[in-house]
Coordinates of C-alpha atoms in Angstrom, one line a residue:
M1 CA -35.5 14.3 287.3
V2 CA -34.3 15.9 284.7
D3 CA -31.5 18.9 285.4
Y4 CA -32.7 22.1 284.2
S5 CA -30.3 24.4 285.8
K6 CA -28.2 24.7 282.7
W7 CA -31.6 26.9 281.6
K8 CA -32.0 29.5 284.2
A9 CA -28.9 30.7 282.9
I10 CA -30.9 32.3 279.8
E11 CA -29.8 35.8 278.5
V12 CA -32.8 36.5 275.7
S13 CA -33.2 39.4 273.4
D14 CA -36.9 41.0 273.0
D15 CA -39.8 39.9 276.0
E16 CA -37.9 39.1 278.4
D17 CA -39.0 41.3 281.8
E18 CA -40.7 43.7 281.8
T19 CA -39.9 47.5 281.5
H20 CA -40.9 50.5 283.6
P21 CA -43.7 52.5 281.3
N22 CA -40.7 55.6 281.4
I23 CA -38.3 52.9 279.8
D24 CA -37.0 52.9 276.2
T25 CA -37.9 49.0 275.5
A26 CA -36.8 49.3 272.2
S27 CA -33.7 51.0 272.8
L28 CA -33.9 49.4 276.0
F29 CA -33.3 44.9 273.8
R30 CA -30.9 47.2 271.5
W31 CA -28.4 48.8 274.4
R32 CA -28.3 44.5 275.6
H33 CA -27.5 42.7 272.8
Q34 CA -24.8 45.1 271.5
A35 CA -23.5 44.4 274.7
R36 CA -23.2 40.8 274.3
M37 CA -22.1 41.4 270.8
E38 CA -19.5 43.1 272.5
R39 CA -19.0 40.6 275.1
M40 CA -18.9 37.9 272.2
A41 CA -16.7 39.6 270.7
E42 CA -14.3 40.2 273.2
L43 CA -14.3 36.4 274.4
E44 CA -13.7 36.3 270.6
K45 CA -9.9 38.2 270.2
E46 CA -8.6 36.3 272.9
K47 CA -9.4 32.9 272.5
A48 CA -7.5 33.7 269.3
A49 CA -5.0 35.9 270.3
F50 CA -4.4 32.6 273.0
E51 CA -4.1 30.3 269.8
A52 CA -1.4 32.6 268.0
K53 CA 0.6 32.9 271.6
K54 CA 0.6 29.2 272.1
Q55 CA 1.7 28.4 267.9
E56 CA 4.4 31.3 268.7
T57 CA 5.8 29.7 271.8
Q58 CA 4.9 25.8 270.3
I59 CA 7.8 26.8 267.6
K60 CA 9.6 28.0 269.4
L61 CA 9.7 25.2 272.0
S62 CA 10.6 22.5 269.3
E63 CA 13.0 25.2 267.5
A64 CA 15.4 25.2 270.1
K65 CA 14.9 21.7 270.9
K66 CA 16.1 21.0 267.8
K67 CA 19.2 23.6 268.5
L68 CA 20.3 21.2 271.4
L69 CA 20.1 18.2 269.9
E70 CA 22.7 19.7 266.8
S71 CA 24.6 21.1 269.3
Q72 CA 24.9 18.0 271.4
K73 CA 26.0 15.9 268.1
E74 CA 28.6 18.8 267.3
G75 CA 29.9 18.7 271.2
A76 CA 28.7 23.0 271.1
M77 CA 30.4 25.1 274.0
N78 CA 27.6 26.9 274.5
L79 CA 24.8 23.5 276.1
E80 CA 24.2 25.1 279.6
E81 CA 22.5 28.4 277.7
L82 CA 20.4 26.0 275.0
R83 CA 19.2 23.9 278.0
K84 CA 18.1 27.4 279.9
V85 CA 16.5 28.7 276.8
V86 CA 14.8 25.1 276.4
S87 CA 13.7 24.5 280.5
D88 CA 12.2 28.8 280.5
L89 CA 10.2 27.6 276.7
E90 CA 9.0 24.1 278.4
K91 CA 7.7 26.3 281.8
E92 CA 5.7 28.8 279.2
E93 CA 4.6 26.1 277.8
K94 CA 3.0 25.0 281.1
K95 CA 1.5 28.8 282.1
I96 CA -0.1 28.7 278.6
K97 CA -1.9 25.3 279.8
K98 CA -3.2 27.2 282.9
E99 CA -4.6 30.0 281.2
G100 CA -6.0 27.9 277.9
E101 CA -7.9 25.4 281.2
E102 CA -9.2 29.1 282.4
L103 CA -10.5 29.9 279.3
S104 CA -12.2 27.3 278.2
K105 CA -13.7 27.5 282.3
K106 CA -14.8 31.3 281.4
E107 CA -16.5 30.3 277.6
R108 CA -18.2 27.6 279.7
L109 CA -19.9 30.4 282.1
V110 CA -21.0 33.0 279.4
P111 CA -24.4 32.4 279.6
W112 CA -26.9 31.2 276.5
N113 CA -28.4 34.3 274.1
V114 CA -30.7 34.0 271.2
D115 CA -27.5 34.2 269.5
T116 CA -25.6 31.1 270.5
I117 CA -28.2 28.2 271.7
S118 CA -29.0 27.5 268.0
K119 CA -27.7 27.7 264.5
D120 CA -28.8 28.0 261.2
G121 CA -30.0 24.6 259.9
F122 CA -30.1 25.6 256.1
T123 CA -28.0 27.9 254.4
K124 CA -29.2 27.2 250.2
T125 CA -32.1 25.5 248.6
I126 CA -32.0 23.8 246.0
L127 CA -35.4 23.7 243.7
N128 CA -33.7 21.3 241.5
K129 CA -31.4 19.3 240.5
P130 CA -30.5 17.9 237.0
Q131 CA -30.5 15.2 235.8
A132 CA -27.7 12.5 236.9
R133 CA -24.4 12.0 234.4
S134 CA -24.8 8.1 232.4
Q135 CA -23.1 6.1 234.5
K136 CA -23.1 3.1 231.9
E137 CA -19.5 1.6 231.2
M138 CA -18.7 -0.2 227.9
S139 CA -16.2 -2.0 226.7
E140 CA -13.2 -0.6 224.4
E141 CA -14.8 -2.8 222.0
D142 CA -18.5 -1.3 222.2
K143 CA -16.7 2.0 222.7
T144 CA -15.4 1.6 219.1
E145 CA -18.2 0.9 217.6
H146 CA -20.4 3.8 219.3
Y147 CA -17.5 6.5 218.7
K148 CA -17.6 5.2 214.5
K149 CA -21.9 5.3 214.4
Y150 CA -21.6 8.7 215.8
V151 CA -18.7 10.1 213.7
K152 CA -20.6 9.1 210.9
E153 CA -23.8 10.5 211.9
N154 CA -22.1 13.7 213.0
E155 CA -19.3 14.0 211.3
S156 CA -20.8 17.6 209.3
L157 CA -22.2 19.2 213.2
L158 CA -18.4 18.3 214.6
K159 CA -17.5 20.2 211.9
K160 CA -19.5 23.2 212.2
Y161 CA -18.9 23.7 215.7
G162 CA -14.9 23.3 215.5
M163 CA -14.9 26.4 212.7
L164 CA -16.9 28.9 215.1
Q165 CA -15.2 31.5 216.3
K166 CA -17.4 33.3 219.3
Y167 CA -19.1 31.7 222.3
D168 CA -22.4 32.9 222.2
D169 CA -21.9 31.1 218.6
S170 CA -20.6 28.2 220.3
K171 CA -23.6 28.6 222.8
R172 CA -26.6 28.9 220.1
F173 CA -25.1 25.9 218.2
L174 CA -24.3 23.3 220.6
Q175 CA -28.4 24.4 222.6
E176 CA -29.4 23.7 218.8
H177 CA -27.6 20.6 219.0
P178 CA -27.5 19.3 222.4
H179 CA -25.9 16.1 221.9
L180 CA -22.9 17.2 220.7
A181 CA -22.1 18.1 224.2
C182 CA -20.2 14.8 225.0
E183 CA -16.9 13.0 225.5
D184 CA -16.8 12.0 221.4
T185 CA -17.1 14.9 220.5
A186 CA -13.9 16.3 222.3
N187 CA -12.0 12.4 220.9
Y188 CA -12.7 13.7 217.4
L189 CA -12.0 17.4 217.8
V190 CA -8.6 16.1 219.2
I191 CA -7.8 13.5 216.2
W192 CA -8.8 16.6 214.1
C193 CA -6.3 18.7 215.6
I194 CA -3.8 16.4 215.5
N195 CA -4.1 16.3 211.0
L196 CA -4.6 19.3 211.3
E197 CA -0.5 19.3 212.1
V198 CA 0.2 16.4 209.9
E199 CA -0.7 18.9 207.2
E200 CA 0.7 22.6 208.3
K201 CA -2.6 23.3 208.9
H202 CA -0.9 25.5 212.1
Q203 CA -3.5 28.2 212.4
L204 CA -6.5 25.8 211.2
M205 CA -5.2 23.1 214.3
E206 CA -5.5 26.6 216.9
H207 CA -8.7 27.4 215.8
V208 CA -9.6 24.1 216.6
S209 CA -7.7 23.7 219.7
H210 CA -10.5 26.1 221.1
Q211 CA -12.9 24.9 220.6
C212 CA -12.0 21.5 222.2
I213 CA -10.6 23.3 225.3
C214 CA -14.4 24.9 225.5
M215 CA -15.9 21.6 225.2
Q216 CA -13.0 20.1 227.6
Y217 CA -14.3 22.5 230.3
L218 CA -18.1 22.5 230.0
L219 CA -17.4 18.4 229.8
E220 CA -15.0 18.7 233.4
L221 CA -17.7 21.2 234.7
A222 CA -20.9 19.2 234.2
K223 CA -18.5 16.0 235.9
Q224 CA -17.9 18.2 239.0
L225 CA -21.4 19.1 239.2
D226 CA -22.3 15.2 238.4
V227 CA -24.8 16.3 235.9
D228 CA -25.3 15.4 231.8
P229 CA -23.1 17.5 230.3
R230 CA -26.5 18.9 228.1
A231 CA -26.9 20.9 231.8
C232 CA -24.3 22.6 231.2
I233 CA -24.3 24.3 228.1
S234 CA -25.4 27.5 228.9
S235 CA -23.5 27.9 232.2
F236 CA -20.6 27.1 230.8
F237 CA -19.9 29.3 228.1
T238 CA -22.0 32.1 230.1
R239 CA -19.3 31.6 233.4
I240 CA -16.0 31.8 230.6
Q241 CA -17.2 35.2 228.6
I242 CA -18.0 37.0 232.0
A243 CA -15.5 34.4 234.8
D244 CA -12.4 36.8 236.8
R245 CA -9.2 37.3 235.5
E246 CA -7.5 33.6 237.3
Y247 CA -10.6 31.2 235.6
K248 CA -9.3 33.1 232.4
D249 CA -5.7 32.6 232.7
S250 CA -6.2 28.2 233.8
F251 CA -8.1 27.9 230.2
N252 CA -5.6 29.7 228.2
D253 CA -3.4 27.9 230.0
E254 CA -4.4 24.7 229.6
L255 CA -5.2 26.2 225.8
R256 CA -1.6 26.5 225.1
A257 CA -0.6 23.3 226.7
F258 CA -3.1 21.3 224.7
K259 CA -1.7 23.0 221.5
E260 CA 2.5 21.2 222.1
R261 CA 0.9 18.1 223.2
I262 CA -0.7 18.3 219.5
K263 CA 2.5 19.0 218.2
K264 CA 4.4 16.6 220.0
R265 CA 1.9 14.1 218.7
A266 CA 1.7 15.3 214.5
Q267 CA 5.2 14.9 215.1
K268 CA 5.8 11.8 215.9
Q269 CA 3.3 9.7 214.3
I270 CA 5.2 11.4 211.4
E271 CA 7.8 9.7 212.3
D272 CA 6.1 6.9 212.8
A273 CA 4.7 6.9 208.6
V274 CA 8.5 7.9 208.0
R275 CA 9.6 4.4 209.3
E276 CA 6.9 2.4 208.8
V277 CA 7.9 3.8 204.5
E278 CA 11.1 3.3 205.0
E279 CA 10.5 -0.8 206.7
E280 CA 8.6 -0.9 203.9
E281 CA 11.6 -0.1 201.3
R282 CA 13.7 -2.1 203.0
Q283 CA 11.9 -5.4 203.0
K284 CA 11.4 -4.4 199.9
R285 CA 15.5 -4.9 198.4
L286 CA 15.8 -7.0 200.7
G287 CA 17.9 -10.4 199.1
P288 CA 17.5 -13.4 198.7
G289 CA 19.0 -14.3 202.2
G290 CA 17.2 -11.7 203.5
L291 CA 19.7 -9.0 204.0
D292 CA 19.9 -5.2 203.2
P293 CA 22.3 -4.2 200.8
I294 CA 22.5 -1.1 202.0
E295 CA 23.6 -2.3 205.3
V296 CA 25.6 -4.9 203.9
L297 CA 27.6 -2.5 201.6
E298 CA 28.0 0.6 204.3
S299 CA 30.0 -2.5 206.0
L300 CA 32.2 -4.2 203.9
P301 CA 35.7 -2.8 204.8
E302 CA 36.6 0.2 202.8
P303 CA 38.6 -1.9 198.9
L304 CA 35.9 -4.1 199.6
R305 CA 33.0 -1.9 199.0
K306 CA 34.7 0.6 196.2
C307 CA 34.7 -2.8 194.2
F308 CA 31.0 -3.0 194.6
E309 CA 30.3 0.9 194.3
T310 CA 32.0 1.3 191.7
Q311 CA 31.2 -2.7 189.8
D312 CA 35.4 -3.2 188.5
I313 CA 35.0 -6.8 189.0
P314 CA 38.4 -7.6 188.3
M315 CA 39.3 -5.5 191.5
L316 CA 37.2 -7.1 193.2
Q317 CA 39.1 -10.4 191.4
Q318 CA 42.1 -8.3 192.7
V319 CA 41.2 -7.3 196.7
I320 CA 39.8 -11.1 197.3
T321 CA 42.8 -12.4 197.0
Q322 CA 44.8 -9.8 199.4
I323 CA 42.3 -10.2 202.4
P324 CA 42.5 -13.9 204.7
E325 CA 40.0 -16.5 202.8
E326 CA 37.6 -16.5 206.2
E327 CA 37.4 -12.9 206.2
A328 CA 37.1 -13.3 202.1
R329 CA 34.2 -15.3 202.4
Y330 CA 32.0 -14.3 205.3
H331 CA 32.0 -11.2 203.5
M332 CA 31.0 -12.5 200.1
K333 CA 28.3 -14.4 201.8
R334 CA 26.7 -12.1 203.1
C335 CA 26.7 -9.7 199.7
I336 CA 25.3 -13.0 198.4
D337 CA 22.9 -13.4 200.8
S338 CA 21.6 -9.2 200.6
G339 CA 21.5 -9.6 196.6
L340 CA 25.0 -7.7 196.1
W341 CA 26.5 -10.7 194.1
I342 CA 25.0 -13.0 191.9
P343 CA 27.0 -16.0 191.6
D344 CA 27.5 -17.4 188.1
A345 CA 25.0 -14.6 186.5
K346 CA 24.4 -14.9 183.0
A347 CA 22.8 -18.3 184.6
A348 CA 20.7 -17.0 186.5
E349 CA 19.5 -14.1 183.8
E350 CA 19.3 -17.2 181.9
T351 CA 16.8 -19.2 183.9
K352 CA 15.0 -15.7 184.5
N353 CA 14.4 -15.3 181.2
A354 CA 13.3 -18.5 180.1
S355 CA 10.5 -18.6 183.9
D356 CA 8.9 -15.3 181.7
V357 CA 8.3 -16.9 178.0
K358 CA 4.7 -18.3 177.9
P359 CA 4.1 -21.4 176.5
S360 CA 1.9 -20.4 172.8

Protein backbone atom coordinates (compact mmCIF):
# COMPACT_ATOMS: atom_id res chain seq x y z
CA MET A 1 0.00 0.00 0.00
CA VAL A 2 1.18 3.54 -0.73
CA ASP A 3 1.24 5.95 2.22
CA TYR A 4 -0.48 9.14 1.09
CA SER A 5 -0.54 10.74 4.54
CA LYS A 6 2.44 13.00 3.86
CA TRP A 7 0.49 14.71 1.07
CA LYS A 8 -2.34 15.77 3.42
CA ALA A 9 -0.45 18.71 4.95
CA ILE A 10 0.37 20.67 1.81
CA GLU A 11 -0.46 24.35 1.62
CA VAL A 12 -1.39 25.33 -1.92
CA SER A 13 -1.16 28.92 -3.08
CA ASP A 14 -3.96 29.55 -5.53
CA ASP A 15 -7.11 27.48 -6.16
CA GLU A 16 -6.92 25.55 -2.87
CA ASP A 17 -10.58 26.07 -2.04
CA GLU A 18 -13.60 28.15 -2.94
CA THR A 19 -14.07 31.49 -1.21
CA HIS A 20 -17.18 33.55 -0.38
CA PRO A 21 -18.38 35.73 -3.29
CA ASN A 22 -17.93 38.85 -1.13
CA ILE A 23 -14.23 38.07 -0.44
CA ASP A 24 -11.51 39.34 -2.77
CA THR A 25 -9.96 35.99 -3.72
CA ALA A 26 -6.75 37.44 -5.20
CA SER A 27 -6.10 39.54 -2.08
CA LEU A 28 -6.76 36.53 0.15
CA PHE A 29 -4.25 34.40 -1.77
CA ARG A 30 -1.64 37.19 -1.63
CA TRP A 31 -2.12 37.50 2.12
CA ARG A 32 -1.78 33.73 2.62
CA HIS A 33 1.37 33.66 0.50
CA GLN A 34 2.84 36.60 2.41
CA ALA A 35 2.07 34.92 5.74
CA ARG A 36 3.82 31.72 4.59
CA MET A 37 6.87 33.67 3.44
CA GLU A 38 7.07 35.48 6.78
CA ARG A 39 6.88 32.18 8.69
CA MET A 40 9.61 30.71 6.51
CA ALA A 41 11.80 33.79 6.97
CA GLU A 42 11.32 33.62 10.75
CA LEU A 43 12.33 29.96 10.76
CA GLU A 44 15.46 30.71 8.72
CA LYS A 45 16.31 33.53 11.11
CA GLU A 46 15.88 31.17 14.06
CA LYS A 47 18.15 28.58 12.41
CA ALA A 48 20.84 31.19 11.73
CA ALA A 49 20.77 32.38 15.34
CA PHE A 50 21.00 28.77 16.55
CA GLU A 51 24.02 28.01 14.34
CA ALA A 52 25.80 31.16 15.51
CA LYS A 53 25.16 30.31 19.15
CA LYS A 54 26.30 26.72 18.62
CA GLN A 55 29.52 27.78 16.91
CA GLU A 56 30.31 30.39 19.56
CA THR A 57 29.83 27.87 22.38
CA GLN A 58 32.05 25.30 20.65
CA ILE A 59 34.83 27.86 20.25
CA LYS A 60 34.60 28.95 23.88
CA LEU A 61 34.63 25.33 25.08
CA SER A 62 37.64 24.49 22.91
CA GLU A 63 39.58 27.50 24.20
CA ALA A 64 38.63 26.74 27.83
CA LYS A 65 39.79 23.12 27.53
CA LYS A 66 43.05 24.22 25.97
CA LYS A 67 43.63 26.77 28.72
CA LEU A 68 42.83 24.18 31.41
CA LEU A 69 45.30 21.72 29.88
CA GLU A 70 48.06 24.34 29.76
CA SER A 71 47.36 25.39 33.35
CA GLN A 72 47.58 21.77 34.54
CA LYS A 73 51.00 21.42 32.93
CA GLU A 74 52.21 24.66 34.50
CA GLY A 75 50.70 23.88 37.93
CA ALA A 76 48.56 27.04 38.05
CA MET A 77 46.48 27.94 41.13
CA ASN A 78 43.15 28.61 39.39
CA LEU A 79 42.48 25.06 38.19
CA GLU A 80 39.13 24.74 40.01
CA GLU A 81 37.86 27.92 38.45
CA LEU A 82 38.85 26.74 34.98
CA ARG A 83 37.25 23.32 35.54
CA LYS A 84 33.99 25.07 36.49
CA VAL A 85 34.09 27.15 33.30
CA VAL A 86 34.61 23.98 31.22
CA SER A 87 31.79 22.21 33.06
CA ASP A 88 29.36 25.11 32.50
CA LEU A 89 30.22 25.26 28.81
CA GLU A 90 29.71 21.50 28.44
CA LYS A 91 26.27 21.85 30.03
CA GLU A 92 25.52 24.72 27.65
CA GLU A 93 26.62 22.56 24.73
CA LYS A 94 24.21 19.78 25.75
CA LYS A 95 21.43 22.35 26.07
CA ILE A 96 22.16 23.70 22.60
CA LYS A 97 22.15 20.17 21.19
CA LYS A 98 18.67 19.64 22.60
CA GLU A 99 17.53 22.96 21.11
CA GLY A 100 18.88 21.80 17.75
CA GLU A 101 16.83 18.61 17.92
CA GLU A 102 13.69 20.61 18.69
CA LEU A 103 14.42 23.01 15.84
CA SER A 104 14.88 20.12 13.41
CA LYS A 105 11.57 18.63 14.54
CA LYS A 106 9.86 21.98 14.09
CA GLU A 107 11.29 22.25 10.58
CA ARG A 108 10.07 18.78 9.65
CA LEU A 109 6.53 19.62 10.80
CA VAL A 110 6.27 22.71 8.59
CA PRO A 111 3.67 21.98 5.85
CA TRP A 112 4.84 21.83 2.28
CA ASN A 113 3.77 24.65 -0.03
CA VAL A 114 4.37 25.84 -3.55
CA ASP A 115 7.53 27.64 -2.42
CA THR A 116 9.17 24.58 -0.87
CA ILE A 117 7.68 21.58 -2.67
CA SER A 118 9.99 21.93 -5.68
CA LYS A 119 13.14 23.65 -6.88
CA ASP A 120 14.35 24.95 -10.22
CA GLY A 121 15.78 22.21 -12.37
CA PHE A 122 17.83 24.50 -14.56
CA THR A 123 19.53 27.82 -13.82
CA LYS A 124 20.94 28.56 -17.25
CA THR A 125 20.64 27.53 -20.88
CA ILE A 126 23.56 27.07 -23.26
CA LEU A 127 22.66 27.14 -26.94
CA ASN A 128 26.02 26.39 -28.51
CA LYS A 129 29.27 25.06 -27.13
CA PRO A 130 32.42 26.48 -28.76
CA GLN A 131 34.87 24.11 -30.31
CA ALA A 132 36.96 22.28 -27.71
CA ARG A 133 40.70 22.81 -27.53
CA SER A 134 42.92 20.37 -29.34
CA GLN A 135 44.23 17.64 -27.08
CA LYS A 136 46.87 16.39 -29.51
CA GLU A 137 50.22 15.77 -27.84
CA MET A 138 53.52 16.08 -29.69
CA SER A 139 57.04 15.00 -28.82
CA GLU A 140 59.65 17.65 -27.97
CA GLU A 141 61.31 17.14 -31.36
CA ASP A 142 57.99 17.56 -33.17
CA LYS A 143 57.21 20.67 -31.12
CA THR A 144 60.55 22.22 -32.06
CA GLU A 145 60.05 21.53 -35.75
CA HIS A 146 56.47 22.79 -35.60
CA TYR A 147 57.59 26.00 -33.86
CA LYS A 148 60.36 26.69 -36.39
CA LYS A 149 57.95 26.20 -39.28
CA TYR A 150 55.33 28.40 -37.57
CA VAL A 151 57.79 31.25 -37.02
CA LYS A 152 59.13 31.01 -40.58
CA GLU A 153 55.60 31.30 -42.01
CA ASN A 154 54.27 33.96 -39.63
CA GLU A 155 57.17 36.06 -38.31
CA SER A 156 56.08 39.23 -40.10
CA LEU A 157 52.55 38.90 -38.68
CA LEU A 158 53.91 38.16 -35.20
CA LYS A 159 56.03 41.33 -35.27
CA LYS A 160 53.04 43.38 -36.43
CA TYR A 161 50.93 42.07 -33.55
CA GLY A 162 53.76 42.75 -31.09
CA MET A 163 53.93 46.40 -32.21
CA LEU A 164 50.18 47.13 -31.86
CA GLN A 165 49.15 49.51 -29.08
CA LYS A 166 45.34 49.61 -28.78
CA TYR A 167 43.14 46.74 -27.61
CA ASP A 168 40.74 47.28 -30.51
CA ASP A 169 43.58 47.08 -33.02
CA SER A 170 44.87 43.87 -31.45
CA LYS A 171 41.38 42.40 -31.43
CA ARG A 172 40.79 43.28 -35.09
CA PHE A 173 44.22 41.97 -36.13
CA LEU A 174 43.76 38.61 -34.39
CA GLN A 175 40.25 38.26 -35.80
CA GLU A 176 41.78 38.75 -39.24
CA HIS A 177 44.53 36.23 -38.41
CA PRO A 178 42.90 33.90 -35.83
CA HIS A 179 45.59 31.22 -36.22
CA LEU A 180 47.93 33.53 -34.26
CA ALA A 181 45.94 32.86 -31.07
CA CYS A 182 48.13 30.00 -29.91
CA GLU A 183 51.02 28.99 -27.62
CA ASP A 184 53.59 29.42 -30.41
CA THR A 185 52.79 33.14 -30.61
CA ALA A 186 53.23 33.55 -26.86
CA ASN A 187 56.55 31.67 -27.00
CA TYR A 188 57.80 33.83 -29.88
CA LEU A 189 56.91 37.03 -28.01
CA VAL A 190 58.75 35.83 -24.88
CA ILE A 191 61.92 35.12 -26.86
CA TRP A 192 61.59 38.45 -28.69
CA CYS A 193 61.30 40.29 -25.35
CA ILE A 194 64.47 38.61 -24.05
CA ASN A 195 66.40 39.53 -27.20
CA LEU A 196 65.20 43.15 -26.99
CA GLU A 197 66.35 43.39 -23.37
CA VAL A 198 69.74 41.88 -24.26
CA GLU A 199 70.04 44.55 -27.00
CA GLU A 200 69.15 47.17 -24.34
CA LYS A 201 65.96 48.19 -26.18
CA HIS A 202 64.11 48.49 -22.88
CA GLN A 203 61.08 50.53 -23.96
CA LEU A 204 60.35 48.30 -26.92
CA MET A 205 60.71 45.25 -24.66
CA GLU A 206 58.10 46.67 -22.28
CA HIS A 207 55.70 47.33 -25.16
CA VAL A 208 56.02 43.82 -26.60
CA SER A 209 55.67 42.42 -23.05
CA HIS A 210 52.18 43.96 -22.85
CA GLN A 211 51.17 42.21 -26.06
CA CYS A 212 52.65 38.97 -24.75
CA ILE A 213 50.65 39.11 -21.51
CA CYS A 214 47.48 39.82 -23.51
CA MET A 215 48.12 36.65 -25.50
CA GLN A 216 48.83 34.64 -22.34
CA TYR A 217 45.63 35.89 -20.68
CA LEU A 218 43.66 34.99 -23.82
CA LEU A 219 45.12 31.48 -23.78
CA GLU A 220 44.38 31.12 -20.04
CA LEU A 221 40.77 32.15 -20.63
CA ALA A 222 40.47 29.51 -23.35
CA LYS A 223 41.97 26.93 -21.00
CA GLN A 224 39.48 27.76 -18.24
CA LEU A 225 36.56 27.53 -20.67
CA ASP A 226 38.06 24.46 -22.37
CA VAL A 227 37.61 25.97 -25.84
CA ASP A 228 39.80 26.80 -28.79
CA PRO A 229 41.67 30.11 -28.15
CA ARG A 230 40.29 31.49 -31.43
CA ALA A 231 36.85 31.47 -29.84
CA CYS A 232 38.08 33.78 -27.05
CA ILE A 233 39.63 36.60 -29.10
CA SER A 234 36.60 38.88 -29.02
CA SER A 235 35.54 38.02 -25.46
CA PHE A 236 39.00 38.62 -23.96
CA PHE A 237 39.61 42.05 -25.53
CA THR A 238 36.06 43.12 -24.68
CA ARG A 239 36.53 41.90 -21.11
CA ILE A 240 39.91 43.61 -20.57
CA GLN A 241 38.46 46.96 -21.67
CA ILE A 242 35.42 46.86 -19.37
CA ALA A 243 37.01 44.84 -16.58
CA ASP A 244 36.71 45.88 -12.95
CA ARG A 245 39.67 47.28 -11.05
CA GLU A 246 40.57 43.95 -9.46
CA TYR A 247 40.95 42.24 -12.85
CA LYS A 248 43.01 45.09 -14.28
CA ASP A 249 45.21 45.20 -11.18
CA SER A 250 45.84 41.48 -11.57
CA PHE A 251 46.73 42.00 -15.24
CA ASN A 252 49.15 44.85 -14.41
CA ASP A 253 50.74 42.86 -11.58
CA GLU A 254 51.39 39.95 -13.94
CA LEU A 255 52.80 42.37 -16.54
CA ARG A 256 55.24 43.84 -14.01
CA ALA A 257 56.31 40.40 -12.83
CA PHE A 258 56.78 39.26 -16.44
CA LYS A 259 59.06 42.22 -17.25
CA GLU A 260 61.14 41.47 -14.16
CA ARG A 261 61.51 37.85 -15.26
CA ILE A 262 62.55 39.02 -18.74
CA LYS A 263 65.23 41.30 -17.26
CA LYS A 264 66.62 38.50 -15.09
CA ARG A 265 66.59 36.05 -17.99
CA ALA A 266 68.33 38.56 -20.26
CA GLN A 267 70.96 39.29 -17.61
CA LYS A 268 71.65 35.58 -17.22
CA GLN A 269 71.91 35.20 -20.97
CA ILE A 270 74.45 38.04 -21.10
CA GLU A 271 76.48 36.50 -18.28
CA ASP A 272 76.42 33.11 -20.00
CA ALA A 273 77.62 34.70 -23.25
CA VAL A 274 80.45 36.49 -21.43
CA ARG A 275 81.51 33.26 -19.74
CA GLU A 276 81.43 31.47 -23.08
CA VAL A 277 83.67 34.11 -24.72
CA GLU A 278 86.06 34.03 -21.76
CA GLU A 279 86.25 30.25 -21.96
CA GLU A 280 86.98 30.41 -25.71
CA GLU A 281 89.77 32.91 -25.08
CA ARG A 282 91.11 30.75 -22.28
CA GLN A 283 91.17 27.69 -24.53
CA LYS A 284 93.09 29.65 -27.16
CA ARG A 285 95.83 30.72 -24.73
CA LEU A 286 96.37 27.34 -23.07
CA GLY A 287 100.01 26.22 -23.09
CA PRO A 288 101.43 22.94 -24.40
CA GLY A 289 100.69 21.24 -21.09
CA GLY A 290 97.05 22.42 -21.04
CA LEU A 291 97.51 25.12 -18.36
CA ASP A 292 96.29 28.72 -18.55
CA PRO A 293 99.31 31.10 -18.46
CA ILE A 294 97.29 33.83 -16.69
CA GLU A 295 96.15 31.45 -13.95
CA VAL A 296 99.69 30.09 -13.53
CA LEU A 297 101.19 33.59 -13.42
CA GLU A 298 98.74 34.69 -10.71
CA SER A 299 99.59 31.60 -8.62
CA LEU A 300 103.36 32.15 -8.64
CA PRO A 301 105.18 33.51 -5.57
CA GLU A 302 105.64 37.28 -5.72
CA PRO A 303 109.42 37.31 -6.60
CA LEU A 304 108.95 34.69 -9.31
CA ARG A 305 105.90 36.43 -10.76
CA LYS A 306 107.82 39.73 -10.95
CA CYS A 307 110.53 38.04 -13.03
CA PHE A 308 108.00 36.91 -15.67
CA GLU A 309 106.12 40.23 -15.66
CA THR A 310 109.39 42.16 -16.30
CA GLN A 311 110.81 39.38 -18.51
CA ASP A 312 114.08 39.65 -16.57
CA ILE A 313 115.91 36.35 -17.14
CA PRO A 314 118.96 37.13 -14.92
CA MET A 315 116.60 37.98 -12.08
CA LEU A 316 114.69 34.72 -12.73
CA GLN A 317 117.93 32.69 -12.53
CA GLN A 318 118.82 34.40 -9.27
CA VAL A 319 115.35 33.87 -7.71
CA ILE A 320 115.32 30.18 -8.69
CA THR A 321 118.52 29.62 -6.71
CA GLN A 322 117.01 31.24 -3.62
CA ILE A 323 113.93 28.97 -3.29
CA PRO A 324 113.89 25.26 -2.38
CA GLU A 325 114.69 22.98 -5.31
CA GLU A 326 111.41 20.99 -5.08
CA GLU A 327 109.33 24.18 -5.08
CA ALA A 328 111.38 25.65 -7.92
CA ARG A 329 110.94 22.52 -10.03
CA TYR A 330 107.15 22.56 -9.39
CA HIS A 331 106.70 26.18 -10.42
CA MET A 332 108.94 25.92 -13.48
CA LYS A 333 107.09 22.83 -14.73
CA ARG A 334 103.81 24.71 -14.52
CA CYS A 335 105.36 27.65 -16.33
CA ILE A 336 106.51 25.32 -19.13
CA ASP A 337 103.06 23.60 -19.35
CA SER A 338 101.34 26.99 -19.62
CA GLY A 339 103.81 28.40 -22.17
CA LEU A 340 105.18 31.07 -19.85
CA TRP A 341 108.63 29.52 -20.19
CA ILE A 342 109.95 27.72 -23.25
CA PRO A 343 113.09 25.62 -22.63
CA ASP A 344 115.78 26.27 -25.24
CA ALA A 345 113.58 28.90 -26.91
CA LYS A 346 116.19 29.54 -29.64
CA ALA A 347 116.12 25.92 -30.82
CA ALA A 348 112.31 25.91 -30.68
CA GLU A 349 112.18 29.07 -32.81
CA GLU A 350 114.59 27.59 -35.39
CA THR A 351 112.47 24.42 -35.57
CA LYS A 352 109.32 26.50 -36.09
CA ASN A 353 110.94 28.56 -38.85
CA ALA A 354 112.14 25.40 -40.58
CA SER A 355 108.65 23.92 -40.55
CA ASP A 356 107.23 27.13 -42.04
CA VAL A 357 109.54 26.93 -45.06
CA LYS A 358 107.70 25.39 -48.02
CA PRO A 359 109.58 23.20 -50.48
CA SER A 360 110.07 24.83 -53.89
